[in-house]
Amino acid sequence: MLITRSPRKEDISAIVSMAKDFQQNSLFKDCGFDEDKVRQIILKCIDPTKPYFMTVGEQDGIILGAFCGEISEYFFSKNRIATDLAIYVNPNDRRFTLKFLNKAIVEFETWAKKWGAMEICIAPSSGAYSPSFEKFLQKKKYNRIGFITKKGI
């Protein structure tokens, strides 16, 4: 049975491996990968005093996916917004995606409210666009508000 839970220090290697796979198989593949930076973000997610969030999906002791986010202030006010940093499910475990996302998003919303966020922004930018993910978010009352553009320099 799939469970979601907060990450533990012993999960860091598995999460780093997923982060590397995510980076190497997305539009970010040419951006480099800094394992130490990823480890530091995971440690912030583990620390309940930091404005970072992570939940992992686990089945039979194996980490299948992770949802990572953060709280920040709008640039024009002290009010807060929660945003995703990364959402990933191992390719061989994608059959668990819907169940994992249902649980992870509820947990993220609950966490964001506790941290005083006014709203949540989930903005997939990896190039792995999924119409079904967009529909999933819209069913959860997320509004499509625009688009993302990129240009290498």
PDB file of C-alpha atoms in Angstrom:
ATOM      1  CA  MET A   1       0.000   0.000   0.000  1.00  0.00           C
ATOM      2  CA  LEU A   2       1.301   3.467  -0.917  1.00  0.00           C
ATOM      3  CA  ILE A   3       1.886   5.830   1.981  1.00  0.00           C
ATOM      4  CA  THR A   4       3.076   9.417   2.026  1.00  0.00           C
ATOM      5  CA  ARG A   5       5.305  10.707   4.772  1.00  0.00           C
ATOM      6  CA  SER A   6       7.940  13.271   5.576  1.00  0.00           C
ATOM      7  CA  PRO A   7      11.423  12.388   4.380  1.00  0.00           C
ATOM      8  CA  ARG A   8      14.016  11.067   6.795  1.00  0.00           C
ATOM      9  CA  LYS A   9      17.783  11.416   6.689  1.00  0.00           C
ATOM     10  CA  GLU A  10      18.070   7.805   5.545  1.00  0.00           C
ATOM     11  CA  ASP A  11      15.954   8.683   2.467  1.00  0.00           C
ATOM     12  CA  ILE A  12      18.347  11.338   1.208  1.00  0.00           C
ATOM     13  CA  SER A  13      20.307   9.079  -1.174  1.00  0.00           C
ATOM     14  CA  ALA A  14      17.124   7.784  -2.822  1.00  0.00           C
ATOM     15  CA  ILE A  15      15.728  11.319  -3.173  1.00  0.00           C
ATOM     16  CA  VAL A  16      19.019  12.624  -4.606  1.00  0.00           C
ATOM     17  CA  SER A  17      18.938   9.794  -7.145  1.00  0.00           C
ATOM     18  CA  MET A  18      15.396  10.763  -8.177  1.00  0.00           C
ATOM     19  CA  ALA A  19      16.413  14.432  -8.410  1.00  0.00           C
ATOM     20  CA  LYS A  20      19.302  13.515 -10.686  1.00  0.00           C
ATOM     21  CA  ASP A  21      17.051  11.415 -12.901  1.00  0.00           C
ATOM     22  CA  PHE A  22      14.542  14.275 -13.039  1.00  0.00           C
ATOM     23  CA  GLN A  23      17.249  16.777 -14.014  1.00  0.00           C
ATOM     24  CA  GLN A  24      18.857  14.537 -16.634  1.00  0.00           C
ATOM     25  CA  ASN A  25      15.547  13.672 -18.302  1.00  0.00           C
ATOM     26  CA  SER A  26      14.035  17.140 -18.513  1.00  0.00           C
ATOM     27  CA  LEU A  27      14.660  20.523 -20.081  1.00  0.00           C
ATOM     28  CA  PHE A  28      17.122  21.052 -17.227  1.00  0.00           C
ATOM     29  CA  LYS A  29      19.577  18.416 -18.522  1.00  0.00           C
ATOM     30  CA  ASP A  30      22.128  21.057 -19.595  1.00  0.00           C
ATOM     31  CA  CYS A  31      21.894  23.028 -16.339  1.00  0.00           C
ATOM     32  CA  GLY A  32      24.233  20.826 -14.316  1.00  0.00           C
ATOM     33  CA  PHE A  33      23.547  18.875 -11.146  1.00  0.00           C
ATOM     34  CA  ASP A  34      24.864  19.813  -7.713  1.00  0.00           C
ATOM     35  CA  GLU A  35      24.330  16.894  -5.351  1.00  0.00           C
ATOM     36  CA  ASP A  36      25.392  18.904  -2.305  1.00  0.00           C
ATOM     37  CA  LYS A  37      22.808  21.588  -3.086  1.00  0.00           C
ATOM     38  CA  VAL A  38      20.077  18.977  -3.455  1.00  0.00           C
ATOM     39  CA  ARG A  39      21.092  17.366  -0.158  1.00  0.00           C
ATOM     40  CA  GLN A  40      20.943  20.771   1.573  1.00  0.00           C
ATOM     41  CA  ILE A  41      17.428  21.418   0.239  1.00  0.00           C
ATOM     42  CA  ILE A  42      16.305  17.979   1.420  1.00  0.00           C
ATOM     43  CA  LEU A  43      17.738  18.707   4.869  1.00  0.00           C
ATOM     44  CA  LYS A  44      15.794  21.997   4.913  1.00  0.00           C
ATOM     45  CA  CYS A  45      12.665  20.024   4.034  1.00  0.00           C
ATOM     46  CA  ILE A  46      13.291  17.702   6.949  1.00  0.00           C
ATOM     47  CA  ASP A  47      13.704  20.635   9.368  1.00  0.00           C
ATOM     48  CA  PRO A  48      10.199  21.757  10.461  1.00  0.00           C
ATOM     49  CA  THR A  49      11.505  25.266  11.255  1.00  0.00           C
ATOM     50  CA  LYS A  50      12.438  25.938   7.611  1.00  0.00           C
ATOM     51  CA  PRO A  51       9.955  27.119   4.948  1.00  0.00           C
ATOM     52  CA  TYR A  52      10.555  24.036   2.804  1.00  0.00           C
ATOM     53  CA  PHE A  53       8.198  21.116   2.269  1.00  0.00           C
ATOM     54  CA  MET A  54       8.652  17.571   1.094  1.00  0.00           C
ATOM     55  CA  THR A  55       6.571  14.467   1.175  1.00  0.00           C
ATOM     56  CA  VAL A  56       7.654  11.148  -0.261  1.00  0.00           C
ATOM     57  CA  GLY A  57       5.571   8.286  -1.575  1.00  0.00           C
ATOM     58  CA  GLU A  58       6.670   4.936  -0.218  1.00  0.00           C
ATOM     59  CA  GLN A  59       5.573   1.382  -0.811  1.00  0.00           C
ATOM     60  CA  ASP A  60       7.148  -1.671   0.803  1.00  0.00           C
ATOM     61  CA  GLY A  61      10.008   0.476   2.115  1.00  0.00           C
ATOM     62  CA  ILE A  62      10.903   1.894  -1.313  1.00  0.00           C
ATOM     63  CA  ILE A  63      10.638   5.600  -2.148  1.00  0.00           C
ATOM     64  CA  LEU A  64       8.581   5.912  -5.356  1.00  0.00           C
ATOM     65  CA  GLY A  65       8.278   9.689  -5.646  1.00  0.00           C
ATOM     66  CA  ALA A  66       8.688  13.047  -3.984  1.00  0.00           C
ATOM     67  CA  PHE A  67       6.896  16.392  -3.930  1.00  0.00           C
ATOM     68  CA  CYS A  68       9.006  19.373  -2.872  1.00  0.00           C
ATOM     69  CA  GLY A  69       7.902  22.957  -2.333  1.00  0.00           C
ATOM     70  CA  GLU A  70       8.672  26.152  -0.503  1.00  0.00           C
ATOM     71  CA  ILE A  71       7.140  29.300   0.931  1.00  0.00           C
ATOM     72  CA  SER A  72       8.334  32.729  -0.124  1.00  0.00           C
ATOM     73  CA  GLU A  73       7.086  36.281  -0.011  1.00  0.00           C
ATOM     74  CA  TYR A  74       5.740  38.030  -3.059  1.00  0.00           C
ATOM     75  CA  PHE A  75       8.275  40.524  -4.343  1.00  0.00           C
ATOM     76  CA  PHE A  76       5.789  43.372  -3.774  1.00  0.00           C
ATOM     77  CA  SER A  77       4.540  42.502  -0.280  1.00  0.00           C
ATOM     78  CA  LYS A  78       5.169  40.493   2.863  1.00  0.00           C
ATOM     79  CA  ASN A  79       2.329  38.101   2.005  1.00  0.00           C
ATOM     80  CA  ARG A  80       3.356  34.559   1.195  1.00  0.00           C
ATOM     81  CA  ILE A  81       2.934  32.119  -1.646  1.00  0.00           C
ATOM     82  CA  ALA A  82       3.709  28.396  -1.680  1.00  0.00           C
ATOM     83  CA  THR A  83       5.303  27.022  -4.832  1.00  0.00           C
ATOM     84  CA  ASP A  84       6.436  23.623  -5.953  1.00  0.00           C
ATOM     85  CA  LEU A  85      10.156  23.099  -6.542  1.00  0.00           C
ATOM     86  CA  ALA A  86       9.959  19.589  -7.948  1.00  0.00           C
ATOM     87  CA  ILE A  87       7.429  16.814  -8.372  1.00  0.00           C
ATOM     88  CA  TYR A  88       8.746  13.436  -9.405  1.00  0.00           C
ATOM     89  CA  VAL A  89       7.662   9.800  -9.549  1.00  0.00           C
ATOM     90  CA  ASN A  90      10.081   7.100 -10.690  1.00  0.00           C
ATOM     91  CA  PRO A  91       9.306   6.070 -14.288  1.00  0.00           C
ATOM     92  CA  ASN A  92       8.725   2.435 -13.289  1.00  0.00           C
ATOM     93  CA  ASP A  93       6.305   3.516 -10.565  1.00  0.00           C
ATOM     94  CA  ARG A  94       4.097   5.888 -12.556  1.00  0.00           C
ATOM     95  CA  ARG A  95       1.053   3.707 -11.885  1.00  0.00           C
ATOM     96  CA  PHE A  96       1.127   5.221  -8.382  1.00  0.00           C
ATOM     97  CA  THR A  97       1.236   8.826  -9.632  1.00  0.00           C
ATOM     98  CA  LEU A  98      -2.420   9.733  -9.169  1.00  0.00           C
ATOM     99  CA  LYS A  99      -2.657   8.211  -5.703  1.00  0.00           C
ATOM    100  CA  PHE A 100       0.615   9.885  -4.678  1.00  0.00           C
ATOM    101  CA  LEU A 101      -0.346  13.301  -6.066  1.00  0.00           C
ATOM    102  CA  ASN A 102      -3.758  13.218  -4.396  1.00  0.00           C
ATOM    103  CA  LYS A 103      -2.125  12.711  -1.023  1.00  0.00           C
ATOM    104  CA  ALA A 104       0.879  14.978  -1.635  1.00  0.00           C
ATOM    105  CA  ILE A 105      -1.160  17.979  -2.759  1.00  0.00           C
ATOM    106  CA  VAL A 106      -3.471  17.766   0.260  1.00  0.00           C
ATOM    107  CA  GLU A 107      -0.406  17.651   2.521  1.00  0.00           C
ATOM    108  CA  PHE A 108       1.213  20.575   0.668  1.00  0.00           C
ATOM    109  CA  GLU A 109      -1.957  22.663   0.953  1.00  0.00           C
ATOM    110  CA  THR A 110      -2.240  21.918   4.684  1.00  0.00           C
ATOM    111  CA  TRP A 111       1.430  22.796   5.216  1.00  0.00           C
ATOM    112  CA  ALA A 112       1.118  26.009   3.155  1.00  0.00           C
ATOM    113  CA  LYS A 113      -1.863  27.157   5.228  1.00  0.00           C
ATOM    114  CA  LYS A 114       0.097  26.582   8.452  1.00  0.00           C
ATOM    115  CA  TRP A 115       2.922  28.724   7.044  1.00  0.00           C
ATOM    116  CA  GLY A 116       0.480  31.512   6.187  1.00  0.00           C
ATOM    117  CA  ALA A 117       0.479  31.239   2.404  1.00  0.00           C
ATOM    118  CA  MET A 118      -2.284  33.127   0.602  1.00  0.00           C
ATOM    119  CA  GLU A 119      -2.145  30.845  -2.408  1.00  0.00           C
ATOM    120  CA  ILE A 120      -0.313  27.959  -4.011  1.00  0.00           C
ATOM    121  CA  CYS A 121       1.322  27.936  -7.414  1.00  0.00           C
ATOM    122  CA  ILE A 122       2.145  24.642  -9.085  1.00  0.00           C
ATOM    123  CA  ALA A 123       3.986  25.385 -12.315  1.00  0.00           C
ATOM    124  CA  PRO A 124       5.486  22.407 -14.158  1.00  0.00           C
ATOM    125  CA  SER A 125       8.455  23.694 -16.147  1.00  0.00           C
ATOM    126  CA  SER A 126      10.494  20.562 -16.866  1.00  0.00           C
ATOM    127  CA  GLY A 127       9.169  20.149 -20.398  1.00  0.00           C
ATOM    128  CA  ALA A 128       7.288  16.996 -19.451  1.00  0.00           C
ATOM    129  CA  TYR A 129       3.891  18.578 -20.021  1.00  0.00           C
ATOM    130  CA  SER A 130       0.987  16.316 -19.218  1.00  0.00           C
ATOM    131  CA  PRO A 131      -2.567  17.320 -20.162  1.00  0.00           C
ATOM    132  CA  SER A 132      -3.813  14.816 -17.590  1.00  0.00           C
ATOM    133  CA  PHE A 133      -1.808  16.572 -14.839  1.00  0.00           C
ATOM    134  CA  GLU A 134      -3.306  19.903 -15.850  1.00  0.00           C
ATOM    135  CA  LYS A 135      -6.820  18.409 -15.722  1.00  0.00           C
ATOM    136  CA  PHE A 136      -5.991  16.812 -12.366  1.00  0.00           C
ATOM    137  CA  LEU A 137      -4.986  20.207 -10.945  1.00  0.00           C
ATOM    138  CA  GLN A 138      -8.045  21.913 -12.384  1.00  0.00           C
ATOM    139  CA  LYS A 139     -10.263  19.322 -10.686  1.00  0.00           C
ATOM    140  CA  LYS A 140      -8.557  20.354  -7.454  1.00  0.00           C
ATOM    141  CA  LYS A 141      -9.609  23.979  -8.139  1.00  0.00           C
ATOM    142  CA  TYR A 142      -6.247  25.196  -9.488  1.00  0.00           C
ATOM    143  CA  ASN A 143      -6.685  27.766 -12.243  1.00  0.00           C
ATOM    144  CA  ARG A 144      -4.627  27.937 -15.401  1.00  0.00           C
ATOM    145  CA  ILE A 145      -3.244  31.462 -15.334  1.00  0.00           C
ATOM    146  CA  GLY A 146      -0.706  31.709 -18.118  1.00  0.00           C
ATOM    147  CA  PHE A 147       2.281  30.010 -19.590  1.00  0.00           C
ATOM    148  CA  ILE A 148       6.032  29.630 -19.060  1.00  0.00           C
ATOM    149  CA  THR A 149       8.675  30.647 -21.563  1.00  0.00           C
ATOM    150  CA  LYS A 150      12.411  29.962 -21.612  1.00  0.00           C
ATOM    151  CA  LYS A 151      15.340  31.048 -23.701  1.00  0.00           C
ATOM    152  CA  GLY A 152      18.904  29.841 -23.345  1.00  0.00           C
ATOM    153  CA  ILE A 153      21.577  32.531 -23.261  1.00  0.00           C
TER     154      ILE A 153
END
